[in-house]
Short mmCIF file of N, CA, C and O in Angstrom, two decimals:
data_model
loop_
_atom_site.label_atom_id
_atom_site.label_comp_id
_atom_site.label_asym_id
_atom_site.label_seq_id
_atom_site.Cartn_x
_atom_site.Cartn_y
_atom_site.Cartn_z
N MET A 438 -6.96 12.63 -11.81
CA MET A 438 -7.34 12.31 -10.46
C MET A 438 -7.51 13.62 -9.70
O MET A 438 -6.68 14.50 -9.81
N ARG A 439 -8.57 13.76 -8.95
CA ARG A 439 -8.79 14.93 -8.09
C ARG A 439 -8.45 14.52 -6.67
O ARG A 439 -8.84 13.46 -6.22
N TRP A 440 -7.75 15.39 -5.95
CA TRP A 440 -7.34 15.07 -4.60
C TRP A 440 -7.46 16.26 -3.69
O TRP A 440 -7.52 17.40 -4.13
N SER A 441 -7.47 16.00 -2.40
CA SER A 441 -7.50 17.03 -1.37
C SER A 441 -6.22 16.87 -0.57
O SER A 441 -5.86 15.77 -0.19
N SER A 442 -5.52 17.98 -0.34
CA SER A 442 -4.26 17.88 0.37
C SER A 442 -3.93 19.17 1.09
O SER A 442 -3.93 20.23 0.48
N PRO A 443 -3.65 19.10 2.38
CA PRO A 443 -3.06 20.26 3.03
C PRO A 443 -1.55 20.15 2.94
O PRO A 443 -0.97 19.13 3.33
N LEU A 444 -0.91 21.15 2.38
CA LEU A 444 0.54 21.19 2.43
C LEU A 444 0.92 21.54 3.86
O LEU A 444 0.30 22.41 4.48
N ARG A 445 1.90 20.88 4.38
CA ARG A 445 2.29 21.10 5.77
C ARG A 445 2.74 22.54 5.97
O ARG A 445 3.43 23.11 5.13
N ALA A 446 2.33 23.11 7.10
CA ALA A 446 2.74 24.48 7.43
C ALA A 446 4.26 24.51 7.61
O ALA A 446 4.85 23.54 8.10
N PRO A 447 4.90 25.60 7.17
CA PRO A 447 6.36 25.67 7.29
C PRO A 447 6.79 25.74 8.75
O PRO A 447 6.08 26.28 9.59
N GLU A 448 7.97 25.19 9.02
CA GLU A 448 8.51 25.23 10.37
C GLU A 448 9.24 26.53 10.64
O GLU A 448 9.36 26.94 11.79
N LEU A 449 9.74 27.18 9.60
CA LEU A 449 10.47 28.44 9.76
C LEU A 449 9.66 29.59 9.20
O LEU A 449 9.11 29.49 8.10
N PRO A 450 9.57 30.71 9.92
CA PRO A 450 8.83 31.86 9.40
C PRO A 450 9.32 32.31 8.03
O PRO A 450 8.53 32.76 7.19
N ALA A 451 10.60 32.17 7.75
CA ALA A 451 11.16 32.60 6.46
C ALA A 451 10.60 31.76 5.30
O ALA A 451 10.59 32.21 4.16
N ASP A 452 10.13 30.56 5.60
CA ASP A 452 9.57 29.69 4.57
C ASP A 452 8.07 29.87 4.39
O ASP A 452 7.45 29.21 3.56
N ASP A 453 7.47 30.77 5.18
CA ASP A 453 6.01 30.97 5.13
C ASP A 453 5.66 31.93 4.00
O ASP A 453 5.29 33.08 4.22
N THR A 454 5.80 31.43 2.79
CA THR A 454 5.47 32.22 1.60
C THR A 454 4.37 31.49 0.84
O THR A 454 4.23 30.27 0.95
N PRO A 455 3.56 32.22 0.07
CA PRO A 455 2.48 31.55 -0.66
C PRO A 455 3.00 30.55 -1.69
O PRO A 455 4.08 30.73 -2.27
N VAL A 456 2.24 29.50 -1.90
CA VAL A 456 2.51 28.56 -2.98
C VAL A 456 2.05 29.28 -4.25
O VAL A 456 0.89 29.64 -4.38
N PRO A 457 2.97 29.55 -5.18
CA PRO A 457 2.63 30.39 -6.33
C PRO A 457 1.79 29.67 -7.39
O PRO A 457 1.76 28.44 -7.45
N GLU A 458 1.15 30.46 -8.23
CA GLU A 458 0.42 29.89 -9.36
C GLU A 458 1.40 29.23 -10.31
O GLU A 458 2.59 29.52 -10.29
N GLY A 459 0.90 28.32 -11.10
CA GLY A 459 1.73 27.63 -12.08
C GLY A 459 1.83 26.14 -11.80
O GLY A 459 1.12 25.60 -10.94
N GLU A 460 2.71 25.50 -12.54
CA GLU A 460 2.88 24.05 -12.45
C GLU A 460 3.81 23.68 -11.31
O GLU A 460 4.83 24.33 -11.09
N HIS A 461 3.46 22.61 -10.60
CA HIS A 461 4.28 22.09 -9.50
C HIS A 461 4.47 20.61 -9.73
O HIS A 461 3.56 19.90 -10.16
N ARG A 462 5.66 20.12 -9.45
CA ARG A 462 5.99 18.70 -9.62
C ARG A 462 6.30 18.09 -8.27
O ARG A 462 6.83 18.75 -7.38
N CYS A 463 5.96 16.81 -8.13
CA CYS A 463 6.18 16.11 -6.87
C CYS A 463 6.12 14.61 -7.15
O CYS A 463 5.91 14.18 -8.27
N ALA A 464 6.29 13.85 -6.09
CA ALA A 464 6.00 12.42 -6.12
C ALA A 464 4.90 12.19 -5.10
O ALA A 464 4.93 12.74 -4.00
N LEU A 465 3.90 11.42 -5.47
CA LEU A 465 2.87 11.02 -4.53
C LEU A 465 3.22 9.62 -4.06
O LEU A 465 3.48 8.73 -4.87
N VAL A 466 3.27 9.44 -2.75
CA VAL A 466 3.78 8.20 -2.15
C VAL A 466 2.66 7.46 -1.42
O VAL A 466 1.99 8.04 -0.57
N VAL A 467 2.49 6.20 -1.79
CA VAL A 467 1.57 5.29 -1.12
C VAL A 467 2.43 4.15 -0.60
O VAL A 467 3.09 3.46 -1.38
N GLY A 468 2.41 3.95 0.71
CA GLY A 468 3.28 2.93 1.29
C GLY A 468 4.74 3.30 1.02
O GLY A 468 5.18 4.39 1.34
N ASN A 469 5.45 2.41 0.36
CA ASN A 469 6.85 2.69 0.02
C ASN A 469 7.04 2.90 -1.49
O ASN A 469 8.15 2.82 -1.99
N GLU A 470 5.94 3.19 -2.22
CA GLU A 470 6.01 3.42 -3.66
C GLU A 470 5.74 4.89 -3.97
O GLU A 470 4.78 5.46 -3.46
N GLY A 471 6.57 5.49 -4.82
CA GLY A 471 6.39 6.87 -5.22
C GLY A 471 6.09 6.96 -6.71
O GLY A 471 6.64 6.21 -7.51
N PHE A 472 5.23 7.92 -7.07
CA PHE A 472 4.79 8.10 -8.45
C PHE A 472 4.93 9.57 -8.84
O PHE A 472 4.34 10.44 -8.18
N THR A 473 5.68 9.85 -9.88
CA THR A 473 5.91 11.21 -10.35
C THR A 473 4.62 11.82 -10.87
O THR A 473 3.90 11.19 -11.64
N ALA A 474 4.36 13.06 -10.44
CA ALA A 474 3.12 13.73 -10.82
C ALA A 474 3.35 15.23 -10.94
O ALA A 474 4.37 15.76 -10.50
N ARG A 475 2.35 15.89 -11.55
CA ARG A 475 2.37 17.35 -11.59
C ARG A 475 0.95 17.84 -11.30
O ARG A 475 -0.03 17.14 -11.55
N TRP A 476 0.87 19.06 -10.77
CA TRP A 476 -0.41 19.68 -10.46
C TRP A 476 -0.28 21.18 -10.66
O TRP A 476 0.83 21.71 -10.71
N MET A 477 -1.39 21.85 -10.81
CA MET A 477 -1.39 23.27 -11.16
C MET A 477 -2.09 24.10 -10.08
O MET A 477 -3.08 23.67 -9.51
N VAL A 478 -1.54 25.29 -9.86
CA VAL A 478 -2.24 26.32 -9.10
C VAL A 478 -2.70 27.33 -10.14
O VAL A 478 -1.87 27.88 -10.88
N PRO A 479 -4.01 27.56 -10.26
CA PRO A 479 -4.52 28.45 -11.31
C PRO A 479 -4.11 29.90 -11.08
O PRO A 479 -3.77 30.29 -9.96
N ARG A 480 -4.18 30.68 -12.13
CA ARG A 480 -3.87 32.11 -12.07
C ARG A 480 -4.71 32.74 -10.96
O ARG A 480 -5.91 32.53 -10.87
N GLY A 481 -4.05 33.50 -10.11
CA GLY A 481 -4.72 34.15 -8.99
C GLY A 481 -5.06 33.21 -7.84
O GLY A 481 -5.73 33.60 -6.90
N GLY A 482 -4.57 31.97 -7.90
CA GLY A 482 -4.93 30.97 -6.89
C GLY A 482 -3.86 30.67 -5.86
O GLY A 482 -3.95 29.66 -5.17
N ALA A 483 -2.83 31.53 -5.74
CA ALA A 483 -1.76 31.27 -4.77
C ALA A 483 -2.38 31.10 -3.38
O ALA A 483 -3.42 31.70 -3.07
N PHE A 484 -1.77 30.25 -2.55
CA PHE A 484 -2.31 29.99 -1.22
C PHE A 484 -1.19 29.72 -0.24
O PHE A 484 -0.06 29.45 -0.63
N ARG A 485 -1.50 29.81 1.03
CA ARG A 485 -0.53 29.55 2.09
C ARG A 485 -0.48 28.06 2.41
O ARG A 485 -1.50 27.38 2.43
N ARG A 486 0.70 27.58 2.68
CA ARG A 486 0.86 26.20 3.13
C ARG A 486 0.10 26.01 4.44
O ARG A 486 0.01 26.93 5.24
N GLY A 487 -0.49 24.86 4.62
CA GLY A 487 -1.29 24.58 5.80
C GLY A 487 -2.77 24.64 5.48
O GLY A 487 -3.58 24.09 6.22
N ASP A 488 -3.15 25.32 4.39
CA ASP A 488 -4.54 25.36 3.95
C ASP A 488 -4.87 24.10 3.17
O ASP A 488 -4.05 23.64 2.38
N VAL A 489 -6.06 23.56 3.36
CA VAL A 489 -6.49 22.40 2.59
C VAL A 489 -6.91 22.88 1.20
O VAL A 489 -7.63 23.86 1.06
N ARG A 490 -6.43 22.21 0.17
CA ARG A 490 -6.75 22.55 -1.21
C ARG A 490 -7.17 21.30 -1.96
O ARG A 490 -6.70 20.21 -1.66
N MET A 491 -8.01 21.49 -2.96
CA MET A 491 -8.33 20.41 -3.88
C MET A 491 -7.64 20.76 -5.19
O MET A 491 -7.58 21.92 -5.59
N ALA A 492 -7.09 19.76 -5.84
CA ALA A 492 -6.39 19.97 -7.10
C ALA A 492 -6.50 18.71 -7.94
O ALA A 492 -6.80 17.63 -7.43
N GLU A 493 -6.22 18.88 -9.21
CA GLU A 493 -6.15 17.75 -10.12
C GLU A 493 -4.67 17.43 -10.33
O GLU A 493 -3.84 18.34 -10.40
N VAL A 494 -4.37 16.17 -10.43
CA VAL A 494 -2.99 15.74 -10.60
C VAL A 494 -2.90 14.90 -11.87
O VAL A 494 -3.85 14.20 -12.24
N GLU A 495 -1.77 15.01 -12.53
CA GLU A 495 -1.50 14.21 -13.72
C GLU A 495 -0.23 13.42 -13.46
O GLU A 495 0.82 13.99 -13.16
N PHE A 496 -0.32 12.10 -13.56
CA PHE A 496 0.84 11.24 -13.36
C PHE A 496 1.64 11.15 -14.64
O PHE A 496 1.07 11.13 -15.74
N SER A 497 2.96 11.03 -14.51
CA SER A 497 3.78 10.85 -15.70
C SER A 497 3.59 9.45 -16.29
O SER A 497 3.73 9.26 -17.49
N ARG A 498 3.22 8.47 -15.47
CA ARG A 498 2.92 7.10 -15.91
C ARG A 498 1.60 6.67 -15.31
O ARG A 498 1.55 5.87 -14.37
N PRO A 499 0.47 7.19 -15.83
CA PRO A 499 -0.82 6.84 -15.25
C PRO A 499 -1.13 5.35 -15.29
O PRO A 499 -1.80 4.82 -14.39
N ASP A 500 -0.61 4.65 -16.28
CA ASP A 500 -0.86 3.21 -16.37
C ASP A 500 -0.28 2.46 -15.18
O ASP A 500 -0.82 1.43 -14.76
N VAL A 501 0.79 2.97 -14.60
CA VAL A 501 1.43 2.35 -13.44
C VAL A 501 0.84 2.90 -12.14
O VAL A 501 0.60 2.15 -11.19
N ALA A 502 0.59 4.20 -12.08
CA ALA A 502 0.17 4.86 -10.84
C ALA A 502 -1.30 4.64 -10.50
O ALA A 502 -1.64 4.34 -9.35
N LEU A 503 -2.19 4.81 -11.47
CA LEU A 503 -3.62 4.82 -11.16
C LEU A 503 -4.15 3.56 -10.47
O LEU A 503 -5.04 3.67 -9.61
N PRO A 504 -3.63 2.36 -10.77
CA PRO A 504 -4.12 1.20 -10.02
C PRO A 504 -3.86 1.29 -8.51
O PRO A 504 -4.53 0.63 -7.73
N ARG A 505 -2.91 2.13 -8.07
CA ARG A 505 -2.59 2.28 -6.65
C ARG A 505 -3.38 3.41 -5.98
O ARG A 505 -3.29 3.60 -4.78
N PHE A 506 -4.15 4.19 -6.78
CA PHE A 506 -4.80 5.39 -6.27
C PHE A 506 -6.32 5.34 -6.45
O PHE A 506 -6.90 6.14 -7.17
N GLY A 507 -6.97 4.43 -5.75
CA GLY A 507 -8.43 4.39 -5.79
C GLY A 507 -9.02 5.51 -4.95
O GLY A 507 -8.33 6.12 -4.12
N THR A 508 -10.30 5.79 -5.14
CA THR A 508 -10.97 6.81 -4.35
C THR A 508 -10.81 6.52 -2.87
O THR A 508 -10.99 5.38 -2.43
N GLY A 509 -10.41 7.52 -2.12
CA GLY A 509 -10.19 7.38 -0.68
C GLY A 509 -8.77 7.05 -0.28
O GLY A 509 -8.43 7.11 0.90
N THR A 510 -7.92 6.72 -1.25
CA THR A 510 -6.52 6.37 -0.94
C THR A 510 -5.82 7.56 -0.30
O THR A 510 -5.91 8.68 -0.77
N VAL A 511 -5.11 7.29 0.78
CA VAL A 511 -4.33 8.30 1.49
C VAL A 511 -2.89 8.22 0.98
O VAL A 511 -2.35 7.13 0.79
N PHE A 512 -2.27 9.39 0.77
CA PHE A 512 -0.90 9.43 0.26
C PHE A 512 -0.15 10.58 0.89
O PHE A 512 -0.73 11.46 1.54
N ARG A 513 1.18 10.58 0.69
CA ARG A 513 2.04 11.69 1.11
C ARG A 513 2.62 12.34 -0.14
O ARG A 513 2.79 11.68 -1.17
N MET A 514 2.92 13.61 -0.06
CA MET A 514 3.48 14.37 -1.17
C MET A 514 4.96 14.64 -0.87
O MET A 514 5.29 15.22 0.16
N LEU A 515 5.82 14.20 -1.78
CA LEU A 515 7.26 14.32 -1.63
C LEU A 515 7.80 15.31 -2.66
O LEU A 515 7.53 15.18 -3.85
N VAL A 516 8.53 16.31 -2.16
CA VAL A 516 9.21 17.26 -3.04
C VAL A 516 10.67 17.26 -2.62
O VAL A 516 10.99 17.54 -1.46
N GLY A 517 11.54 16.91 -3.56
CA GLY A 517 12.95 16.76 -3.21
C GLY A 517 13.10 15.62 -2.23
O GLY A 517 12.65 14.50 -2.48
N GLU A 518 13.67 15.91 -1.07
CA GLU A 518 13.87 14.89 -0.04
C GLU A 518 12.92 15.07 1.14
O GLU A 518 13.08 14.42 2.16
N SER A 519 11.91 15.93 0.99
CA SER A 519 11.02 16.24 2.11
C SER A 519 9.57 15.94 1.79
O SER A 519 9.08 16.26 0.71
N PHE A 520 8.88 15.37 2.77
CA PHE A 520 7.44 15.22 2.66
C PHE A 520 6.82 16.56 3.02
O PHE A 520 7.05 17.07 4.12
N VAL A 521 6.05 17.14 2.11
CA VAL A 521 5.51 18.48 2.30
C VAL A 521 3.99 18.49 2.46
O VAL A 521 3.41 19.54 2.73
N GLY A 522 3.34 17.36 2.29
CA GLY A 522 1.89 17.34 2.41
C GLY A 522 1.36 15.93 2.52
O GLY A 522 2.07 14.95 2.29
N ASP A 523 0.10 15.86 2.91
CA ASP A 523 -0.62 14.60 3.03
C ASP A 523 -1.94 14.79 2.30
O ASP A 523 -2.53 15.87 2.36
N GLY A 524 -2.40 13.77 1.61
CA GLY A 524 -3.62 13.94 0.84
C GLY A 524 -4.48 12.70 0.79
O GLY A 524 -4.11 11.64 1.30
N ARG A 525 -5.61 12.85 0.13
CA ARG A 525 -6.57 11.76 -0.04
C ARG A 525 -7.20 11.92 -1.41
O ARG A 525 -7.59 13.01 -1.81
N VAL A 526 -7.32 10.82 -2.15
CA VAL A 526 -7.94 10.83 -3.47
C VAL A 526 -9.45 11.05 -3.30
O VAL A 526 -10.11 10.33 -2.56
N LEU A 527 -9.98 12.04 -4.02
CA LEU A 527 -11.41 12.32 -3.98
C LEU A 527 -12.14 11.71 -5.15
O LEU A 527 -13.28 11.25 -5.01
N GLN A 528 -11.50 11.73 -6.33
CA GLN A 528 -12.21 11.28 -7.54
C GLN A 528 -11.21 10.92 -8.61
O GLN A 528 -10.20 11.59 -8.79
N LEU A 529 -11.50 9.87 -9.37
CA LEU A 529 -10.69 9.49 -10.51
C LEU A 529 -11.40 9.93 -11.78
O LEU A 529 -12.63 9.88 -11.85
N HIS A 530 -10.64 10.37 -12.77
CA HIS A 530 -11.20 10.76 -14.06
C HIS A 530 -10.84 9.72 -15.09
O HIS A 530 -9.71 9.22 -15.11
N GLU A 531 -11.76 9.40 -15.95
CA GLU A 531 -11.46 8.48 -17.06
C GLU A 531 -10.58 9.20 -18.07
O GLU A 531 -10.80 10.35 -18.38
N CYS A 532 -9.59 8.49 -18.58
CA CYS A 532 -8.67 9.08 -19.56
C CYS A 532 -9.17 8.82 -20.95
O CYS A 532 -9.79 7.87 -21.25
#
């Protein structure tokens, strides 16, 4: 699934650090349902929170998650106990 999401800008200046390259894990939440996922920041692609980014996401259980994530679906990104971003599905990929 390809999605667009701005990670929320940090509230504290000390937290204003780039999102590093590599794998990131989160839950994508639609309504009151959360789905475990991972996404990648490519080498040299670190960015500041608050910038809109497009990324591909891989669900740990695509058979359960994908029926809830049609094109245009709006979701929230949960890391730990905090919502850190809001996004929208741009495109689904056939598996």
